[in-house]
Tab-separated table of C-alpha atoms in Angstrom:
chain	number	residue	atom	x	y	z
J	500	UNK	CA	3.885	8.562	29.985
J	501	UNK	CA	5.568	5.125	29.532
J	502	UNK	CA	2.841	3.550	30.943
J	503	UNK	CA	0.338	4.258	28.643
J	504	UNK	CA	3.030	3.812	25.508
J	505	UNK	CA	3.411	0.334	27.053
J	506	UNK	CA	-1.007	-0.196	26.982
J	507	UNK	CA	-0.883	1.633	23.695
J	508	UNK	CA	1.843	-1.059	22.199
J	509	UNK	CA	0.323	-4.060	23.798
J	510	UNK	CA	-3.398	-3.065	21.928
J	511	UNK	CA	-1.715	-2.537	18.708
J	512	UNK	CA	-0.021	-5.940	18.852
J	513	UNK	CA	-3.368	-7.057	19.642
J	514	UNK	CA	-4.964	-5.746	16.687
J	515	UNK	CA	-1.914	-6.865	14.588
J	516	UNK	CA	-2.448	-10.399	15.629
J	517	UNK	CA	-6.051	-9.957	14.731
J	518	UNK	CA	-5.574	-8.821	11.041
J	519	UNK	CA	-3.146	-11.413	10.750
J	520	UNK	CA	-6.098	-14.241	11.439
J	521	UNK	CA	-7.986	-12.148	8.917
J	522	UNK	CA	-5.417	-12.008	5.825
J	523	UNK	CA	-4.721	-15.980	6.372
J	524	UNK	CA	-7.984	-15.971	5.675
J	525	UNK	CA	-8.415	-14.243	3.009
J	526	UNK	CA	-5.333	-16.155	1.459
J	527	UNK	CA	-7.320	-19.518	2.348
J	528	UNK	CA	-10.600	-18.315	0.633
J	529	UNK	CA	-8.957	-16.432	-2.245
J	530	UNK	CA	-6.799	-19.818	-3.009
J	531	UNK	CA	-9.451	-22.151	-2.653
J	532	UNK	CA	-12.182	-20.302	-4.678
J	533	UNK	CA	-9.650	-18.620	-7.139
J	534	UNK	CA	-8.389	-22.053	-8.606
J	535	UNK	CA	-11.720	-23.622	-8.554
J	536	UNK	CA	-13.423	-20.611	-10.391
J	537	UNK	CA	-10.134	-20.248	-12.679
J	538	UNK	CA	-10.936	-24.113	-13.702
J	539	UNK	CA	-14.444	-23.319	-14.063
J	540	UNK	CA	-14.497	-20.109	-16.085
J	541	UNK	CA	-11.314	-22.037	-18.272
J	542	UNK	CA	-13.452	-25.355	-19.682
J	543	UNK	CA	-17.059	-22.267	-20.327
J	544	UNK	CA	-14.439	-19.593	-21.951
J	545	UNK	CA	-11.128	-21.417	-22.462
J	546	UNK	CA	-7.384	-21.179	-20.990
J	547	UNK	CA	-4.067	-19.530	-21.690
J	548	UNK	CA	-2.889	-20.098	-25.637
J	549	UNK	CA	0.549	-20.923	-26.650
J	550	UNK	CA	0.468	-20.732	-30.125
J	551	UNK	CA	3.684	-22.515	-31.719
J	552	UNK	CA	5.510	-22.030	-34.939
J	553	UNK	CA	4.422	-23.854	-37.910
J	554	UNK	CA	6.715	-27.041	-39.052
J	555	UNK	CA	7.101	-27.624	-42.418
J	556	UNK	CA	9.246	-30.598	-44.134
J	557	UNK	CA	10.049	-31.364	-47.919
J	558	UNK	CA	11.061	-34.301	-49.801
J	559	UNK	CA	11.917	-34.594	-53.657
J	560	UNK	CA	10.260	-37.014	-55.967
J	561	UNK	CA	11.246	-36.499	-59.677
J	562	UNK	CA	10.973	-33.324	-60.505
J	563	UNK	CA	8.099	-32.665	-58.036
J	564	UNK	CA	9.076	-31.033	-54.343
J	565	UNK	CA	6.403	-32.551	-51.642
J	566	UNK	CA	6.020	-29.761	-48.599
J	567	UNK	CA	4.622	-31.158	-45.709
J	568	UNK	CA	2.566	-28.312	-43.294
J	569	UNK	CA	1.967	-28.949	-39.283
J	570	UNK	CA	-0.032	-26.521	-37.724
J	571	UNK	CA	-0.119	-27.040	-33.807
J	572	UNK	CA	-3.370	-25.746	-32.573
J	573	UNK	CA	-2.475	-23.068	-28.819
J	574	UNK	CA	-5.069	-25.871	-26.567
J	575	UNK	CA	-6.414	-29.282	-27.330
J	576	UNK	CA	-9.565	-28.955	-25.222
J	577	UNK	CA	-10.082	-25.079	-26.795
J	578	UNK	CA	-13.088	-24.041	-29.214
J	579	UNK	CA	-11.421	-23.596	-33.067
J	580	UNK	CA	-14.406	-22.278	-35.088
J	581	UNK	CA	-14.463	-21.482	-38.772
J	582	UNK	CA	-10.980	-23.039	-39.002
J	583	UNK	CA	-9.156	-22.828	-42.995
J	584	UNK	CA	-6.326	-23.419	-44.573
J	585	UNK	CA	-5.684	-21.182	-47.808
J	586	UNK	CA	-3.332	-22.055	-50.242
J	587	UNK	CA	-2.358	-19.186	-52.735
J	588	UNK	CA	-5.430	-17.569	-51.650
J	589	UNK	CA	-7.861	-20.889	-52.231
J	590	UNK	CA	-9.333	-22.689	-49.466
J	591	UNK	CA	-7.733	-26.011	-49.378
J	592	UNK	CA	-10.232	-28.960	-47.851
J	593	UNK	CA	-7.261	-31.672	-48.302
J	594	UNK	CA	-6.053	-31.425	-44.415
J	595	UNK	CA	-6.167	-34.371	-41.411
J	596	UNK	CA	-6.380	-33.237	-38.096
J	597	UNK	CA	-4.351	-35.322	-35.912
J	598	UNK	CA	-3.662	-34.823	-31.788
J	599	UNK	CA	-4.206	-30.949	-32.109
J	600	UNK	CA	-2.707	-30.324	-35.165
J	601	UNK	CA	-3.419	-30.043	-39.056
J	602	UNK	CA	-1.313	-31.706	-41.778
J	603	UNK	CA	-1.542	-31.051	-45.523
J	604	UNK	CA	1.140	-31.412	-48.051
J	605	UNK	CA	1.312	-29.116	-50.851
J	606	UNK	CA	3.195	-30.090	-54.328
J	607	UNK	CA	5.413	-27.744	-55.269
J	608	UNK	CA	8.036	-27.532	-58.244
J	609	UNK	CA	11.928	-26.592	-57.366
J	610	UNK	CA	12.038	-22.757	-57.400
J	611	UNK	CA	8.398	-21.852	-57.224
J	612	UNK	CA	6.980	-19.971	-53.718
J	613	UNK	CA	3.132	-20.806	-52.528
J	614	UNK	CA	1.401	-18.489	-50.086
J	615	UNK	CA	-0.480	-20.612	-47.016
J	616	UNK	CA	-2.825	-19.232	-44.791
J	617	UNK	CA	-4.336	-20.225	-41.496
J	618	UNK	CA	-7.127	-18.599	-40.068
J	619	UNK	CA	-9.463	-19.450	-36.991
J	620	UNK	CA	-11.534	-17.536	-34.131
J	621	UNK	CA	-10.912	-18.843	-30.773
J	622	UNK	CA	-11.256	-17.811	-27.178
J	623	UNK	CA	-8.983	-17.889	-23.920
J	624	UNK	CA	-7.843	-15.763	-20.765
J	625	UNK	CA	-5.138	-14.186	-19.593
J	626	UNK	CA	-2.064	-14.407	-22.315
J	627	UNK	CA	-1.281	-15.355	-25.968
J	628	UNK	CA	1.758	-16.409	-26.614
J	629	UNK	CA	3.606	-16.915	-29.639
J	630	UNK	CA	6.266	-19.894	-29.320
J	631	UNK	CA	9.234	-20.877	-31.724
J	632	UNK	CA	9.933	-24.312	-30.672
J	633	UNK	CA	12.264	-25.690	-28.455
J	634	UNK	CA	14.248	-27.331	-31.749
J	635	UNK	CA	14.786	-23.868	-33.186
J	636	UNK	CA	18.227	-22.027	-32.846
J	637	UNK	CA	17.539	-18.962	-35.410
J	638	UNK	CA	14.785	-17.370	-36.676
J	639	UNK	CA	15.452	-15.103	-40.067
J	640	UNK	CA	12.834	-12.669	-41.511
J	641	UNK	CA	10.482	-12.977	-38.946
J	642	UNK	CA	7.404	-10.371	-38.755
J	643	UNK	CA	4.012	-10.554	-36.607
J	644	UNK	CA	1.589	-8.466	-36.747
J	645	UNK	CA	-1.179	-8.703	-33.827
J	646	UNK	CA	-4.320	-6.503	-33.427
J	647	UNK	CA	-5.902	-6.075	-30.140
J	648	UNK	CA	-9.515	-4.601	-29.551
J	649	UNK	CA	-8.172	-3.206	-25.964
J	650	UNK	CA	-6.099	0.241	-24.850
J	651	UNK	CA	-4.854	-2.157	-21.762
J	652	UNK	CA	-2.052	-4.047	-23.232
J	653	UNK	CA	0.858	-5.338	-21.465
J	654	UNK	CA	3.435	-7.914	-21.885
J	655	UNK	CA	4.363	-10.719	-19.591
J	656	UNK	CA	7.427	-11.684	-17.769
J	657	UNK	CA	10.146	-13.343	-20.069
J	658	UNK	CA	8.081	-12.151	-23.181
J	659	UNK	CA	9.885	-9.678	-25.698
J	660	UNK	CA	8.124	-6.271	-26.270
J	661	UNK	CA	7.441	-5.866	-29.928
J	662	UNK	CA	9.332	-3.551	-32.024
J	663	UNK	CA	6.713	-1.622	-32.879
J	664	UNK	CA	3.209	-0.488	-30.959
J	665	UNK	CA	0.803	2.302	-32.696
J	666	UNK	CA	-2.712	2.697	-31.625
J	667	UNK	CA	-5.333	1.314	-34.140
J	668	UNK	CA	-9.721	2.667	-33.171
J	669	UNK	CA	-10.214	0.747	-29.851
J	670	UNK	CA	-6.452	-0.773	-29.639
J	671	UNK	CA	-3.404	-1.376	-30.771
J	672	UNK	CA	-1.167	-2.796	-33.710
J	673	UNK	CA	2.048	-4.106	-32.217
J	674	UNK	CA	4.252	-5.566	-34.497
J	675	UNK	CA	7.574	-7.648	-34.030
J	676	UNK	CA	9.961	-7.751	-36.970
J	677	UNK	CA	13.486	-9.359	-36.569
J	678	UNK	CA	15.911	-10.199	-39.399
J	679	UNK	CA	17.801	-12.282	-37.298
J	680	UNK	CA	16.468	-13.418	-33.681
J	681	UNK	CA	17.886	-15.883	-31.656
J	682	UNK	CA	14.651	-18.549	-30.695
J	683	UNK	CA	15.690	-18.846	-27.011
J	684	UNK	CA	12.535	-16.103	-26.387
J	685	UNK	CA	8.925	-15.805	-26.946
J	686	UNK	CA	6.196	-13.231	-27.805
J	687	UNK	CA	3.182	-12.869	-25.439
J	688	UNK	CA	0.597	-10.636	-24.923
J	689	UNK	CA	-1.494	-9.968	-21.752
J	690	UNK	CA	-4.528	-9.574	-21.946
J	691	UNK	CA	-6.724	-7.138	-19.503
J	692	UNK	CA	-7.644	-8.414	-16.165
J	693	UNK	CA	-10.140	-6.878	-13.724
J	694	UNK	CA	-9.184	-6.512	-10.006
J	695	UNK	CA	-9.418	-9.533	-7.977
J	696	UNK	CA	-11.243	-8.145	-4.704
J	697	UNK	CA	-9.941	-11.217	-2.523
J	698	UNK	CA	-6.362	-10.849	-3.426
J	699	UNK	CA	-6.679	-6.838	-2.991
J	700	UNK	CA	-8.378	-6.900	0.239
J	701	UNK	CA	-5.652	-9.147	1.715
J	702	UNK	CA	-2.979	-6.612	0.641
J	703	UNK	CA	-4.609	-3.924	2.183
J	704	UNK	CA	-4.794	-6.547	5.309
J	705	UNK	CA	-1.636	-7.201	5.609
J	706	UNK	CA	-0.706	-3.733	5.626
J	707	UNK	CA	-2.822	-2.503	7.883
J	708	UNK	CA	-0.574	-2.539	11.063
J	709	UNK	CA	1.361	0.577	9.179
J	710	UNK	CA	-1.282	2.476	8.917
J	711	UNK	CA	-2.423	1.749	12.346
J	712	UNK	CA	0.603	2.643	13.779
J	713	UNK	CA	1.104	5.931	12.009
J	714	UNK	CA	-2.119	6.870	13.076
J	715	UNK	CA	-1.424	6.138	16.894
J	716	UNK	CA	1.381	7.476	16.492
J	717	UNK	CA	0.279	10.559	15.079
J	718	UNK	CA	-3.007	10.808	17.770
J	719	UNK	CA	-0.734	10.604	20.796
J	720	UNK	CA	1.803	13.058	19.357
J	721	UNK	CA	-0.931	15.355	18.830
J	722	UNK	CA	-3.168	14.771	21.986
J	723	UNK	CA	-0.035	15.333	24.228
J	724	UNK	CA	0.493	18.564	22.364
J	725	UNK	CA	-3.124	19.653	23.171
J	726	UNK	CA	-3.145	18.493	26.728
J	727	UNK	CA	-6.177	15.976	26.212
J	728	UNK	CA	-5.761	13.208	27.810
J	729	UNK	CA	-6.588	9.577	26.483
J	730	UNK	CA	-6.282	6.836	28.558
J	731	UNK	CA	-5.232	3.293	26.791
J	732	UNK	CA	-8.781	2.315	26.626
J	733	UNK	CA	-9.651	4.744	24.370
J	734	UNK	CA	-7.066	3.475	21.573
J	735	UNK	CA	-8.368	0.138	22.320
J	736	UNK	CA	-11.866	1.258	21.079
J	737	UNK	CA	-10.143	3.218	18.324
J	738	UNK	CA	-8.544	0.537	16.841
J	739	UNK	CA	-11.748	-1.996	16.899
J	740	UNK	CA	-13.514	0.883	14.791
J	741	UNK	CA	-10.447	1.118	12.974
J	742	UNK	CA	-10.142	-2.848	12.246
J	743	UNK	CA	-13.949	-2.786	11.327
J	744	UNK	CA	-12.649	-1.332	8.021
J	745	UNK	CA	-11.112	-4.342	7.269
J	746	UNK	CA	-13.427	-6.705	8.330
J	747	UNK	CA	-16.588	-5.553	6.961
J	748	UNK	CA	-15.076	-4.966	3.390
J	749	UNK	CA	-13.543	-8.972	3.835
J	750	UNK	CA	-16.954	-10.087	3.690
J	751	UNK	CA	-18.989	-7.310	2.030
J	752	UNK	CA	-16.720	-7.601	-1.378
J	753	UNK	CA	-18.592	-10.944	-1.819
J	754	UNK	CA	-22.035	-9.150	-2.316
J	755	UNK	CA	-20.974	-5.855	-3.792
J	756	UNK	CA	-18.491	-4.318	-6.344
J	757	UNK	CA	-14.750	-3.562	-4.383
J	758	UNK	CA	-15.362	-0.259	-4.844
J	759	UNK	CA	-18.993	-0.499	-3.193
J	760	UNK	CA	-17.725	-2.316	-0.382
J	761	UNK	CA	-14.464	0.480	0.608
J	762	UNK	CA	-17.141	2.944	0.421
J	763	UNK	CA	-19.548	1.547	2.353
J	764	UNK	CA	-16.330	-0.046	5.035
J	765	UNK	CA	-14.789	3.121	5.151
J	766	UNK	CA	-17.913	5.317	6.211
J	767	UNK	CA	-18.856	2.707	8.560
J	768	UNK	CA	-15.256	3.037	10.075
J	769	UNK	CA	-15.208	6.655	10.036
J	770	UNK	CA	-18.316	6.590	11.656
J	771	UNK	CA	-17.339	4.794	14.486
J	772	UNK	CA	-14.086	6.748	15.471
J	773	UNK	CA	-15.836	10.528	15.161
J	774	UNK	CA	-18.746	9.364	16.967
J	775	UNK	CA	-16.883	8.303	19.669
J	776	UNK	CA	-13.902	10.458	20.119
J	777	UNK	CA	-16.639	13.143	19.896
J	778	UNK	CA	-18.250	11.856	23.097
J	779	UNK	CA	-14.750	11.432	24.702
J	780	UNK	CA	-12.542	14.671	23.634
J	781	UNK	CA	-15.077	17.283	22.303
J	782	UNK	CA	-16.539	17.826	18.546
J	783	UNK	CA	-13.695	20.267	17.720
J	784	UNK	CA	-10.800	17.123	18.023
J	785	UNK	CA	-12.639	14.166	17.660
J	786	UNK	CA	-14.131	15.284	14.361
J	787	UNK	CA	-11.374	17.434	12.697
J	788	UNK	CA	-7.758	16.383	14.026
J	789	UNK	CA	-8.734	12.208	14.852
J	790	UNK	CA	-11.887	12.263	11.701
J	791	UNK	CA	-8.848	13.631	8.945
J	792	UNK	CA	-6.319	11.957	10.647
J	793	UNK	CA	-8.463	8.682	10.066
J	794	UNK	CA	-9.073	9.729	6.440
J	795	UNK	CA	-5.836	10.078	5.538
J	796	UNK	CA	-4.028	7.416	7.065
J	797	UNK	CA	-6.784	4.231	7.025
J	798	UNK	CA	-8.674	5.263	3.630
J	799	UNK	CA	-6.228	7.628	1.589
J	800	UNK	CA	-3.851	4.609	2.271
J	801	UNK	CA	-5.865	1.873	1.416
J	802	UNK	CA	-6.706	3.771	-1.499
J	803	UNK	CA	-2.766	4.093	-2.952
J	804	UNK	CA	-3.514	-0.103	-3.782
J	805	UNK	CA	-5.850	0.981	-6.250
J	806	UNK	CA	-2.031	2.423	-7.956
J	807	UNK	CA	-0.336	-0.428	-8.512
J	808	UNK	CA	2.847	0.691	-8.941
J	809	UNK	CA	2.943	3.850	-6.972
J	810	UNK	CA	1.993	2.273	-3.384
J	811	UNK	CA	5.432	2.094	-1.809
J	812	UNK	CA	6.148	5.549	-3.194
J	813	UNK	CA	2.894	7.032	-1.829
J	814	UNK	CA	3.485	5.163	2.076
J	815	UNK	CA	7.029	6.406	1.846
J	816	UNK	CA	6.219	9.633	1.145
J	817	UNK	CA	3.221	9.747	3.681
J	818	UNK	CA	6.143	8.277	5.924
J	819	UNK	CA	8.343	11.003	5.388
J	820	UNK	CA	4.974	13.407	5.815
J	821	UNK	CA	4.401	12.171	9.175
J	822	UNK	CA	7.850	12.462	10.880
J	823	UNK	CA	7.483	16.215	9.269
J	824	UNK	CA	4.576	17.451	11.236
J	825	UNK	CA	5.486	15.330	14.497
J	826	UNK	CA	8.716	16.665	14.115
J	827	UNK	CA	7.147	20.174	13.421
J	828	UNK	CA	4.442	19.895	16.365
J	829	UNK	CA	6.607	18.684	19.632
J	830	UNK	CA	10.079	20.775	18.930
J	831	UNK	CA	8.787	23.340	21.669
J	832	UNK	CA	7.763	19.847	24.248
J	833	UNK	CA	9.709	19.394	27.426
J	834	UNK	CA	10.117	15.874	27.093
J	835	UNK	CA	11.270	15.599	30.289
J	836	UNK	CA	8.494	16.910	31.994
J	837	UNK	CA	6.197	14.706	30.211
J	838	UNK	CA	7.850	11.502	31.084
J	839	UNK	CA	8.092	12.680	34.744
J	840	UNK	CA	4.805	13.573	34.914
J	841	UNK	CA	3.572	10.185	34.957
J	842	UNK	CA	5.706	9.495	37.903
């Protein structure tokens, strides 16, 4: 038994090294292609935007007040369509653009209040921010209302969540309201993002040794309990078929959707293992025991990575369930007899 364990361990280490090489290749591909695509798409569609709060300065002359209004656009290289500045509901063309900022002068009488409205249409990716500015220490009577046309709303790190959030049609109405706010914070909205296939496959590949260890461990215990003799070479071919799942998915995902690549790779790997073990140990053990174990430890194990915040918990539960099964199956085994049988 000890020689078999050493042989299986050596095979496990070799396959783990192969996974490390594959994960490194995926990391390089994702990094090089991801940065290039992000730059290209950003030029076509627009990048993340950070809207600065408008600035107002004023000076008095006789009985009038001249208020200077400065509105800085989020990004200089973005596209802004139908840009308008309205004063008291009347559109004004009396403004100038300089270095990505619109500036206009508004005459006022002492004690007079006037309403300014700035509108534009733009587009971008990833995140939208509202910043109060580095020179502002405190904000009074502030209200920001944002309407989204998507439900998958999220908030970036180091941002403040809205004070109220209500569903509105296909999206949300988000409101930030503060009477007296320290401005060392920013307000931000993270746009929904599609699952990136490259980093996802790399994460699954990186954790593959954990699933293979559990699979090999359970296979060794069950085969011992059922008195089915499996040579380390059998484990080698099983491990190679196990590795084919990640190898095929890593390159198939460049041509089809992630979900399709996942299904095809799962079917291929399951077929390789079960068809091989059916010949080695018979249909019942090869298809029922081995096939079911592979379905759980490879396919369902990898499925947990679709659940972004539940992966660690799912893997922990799987480890505990595996321990329970092994303890129950081996409770009556005579380990001394099993290990002495090798000699």
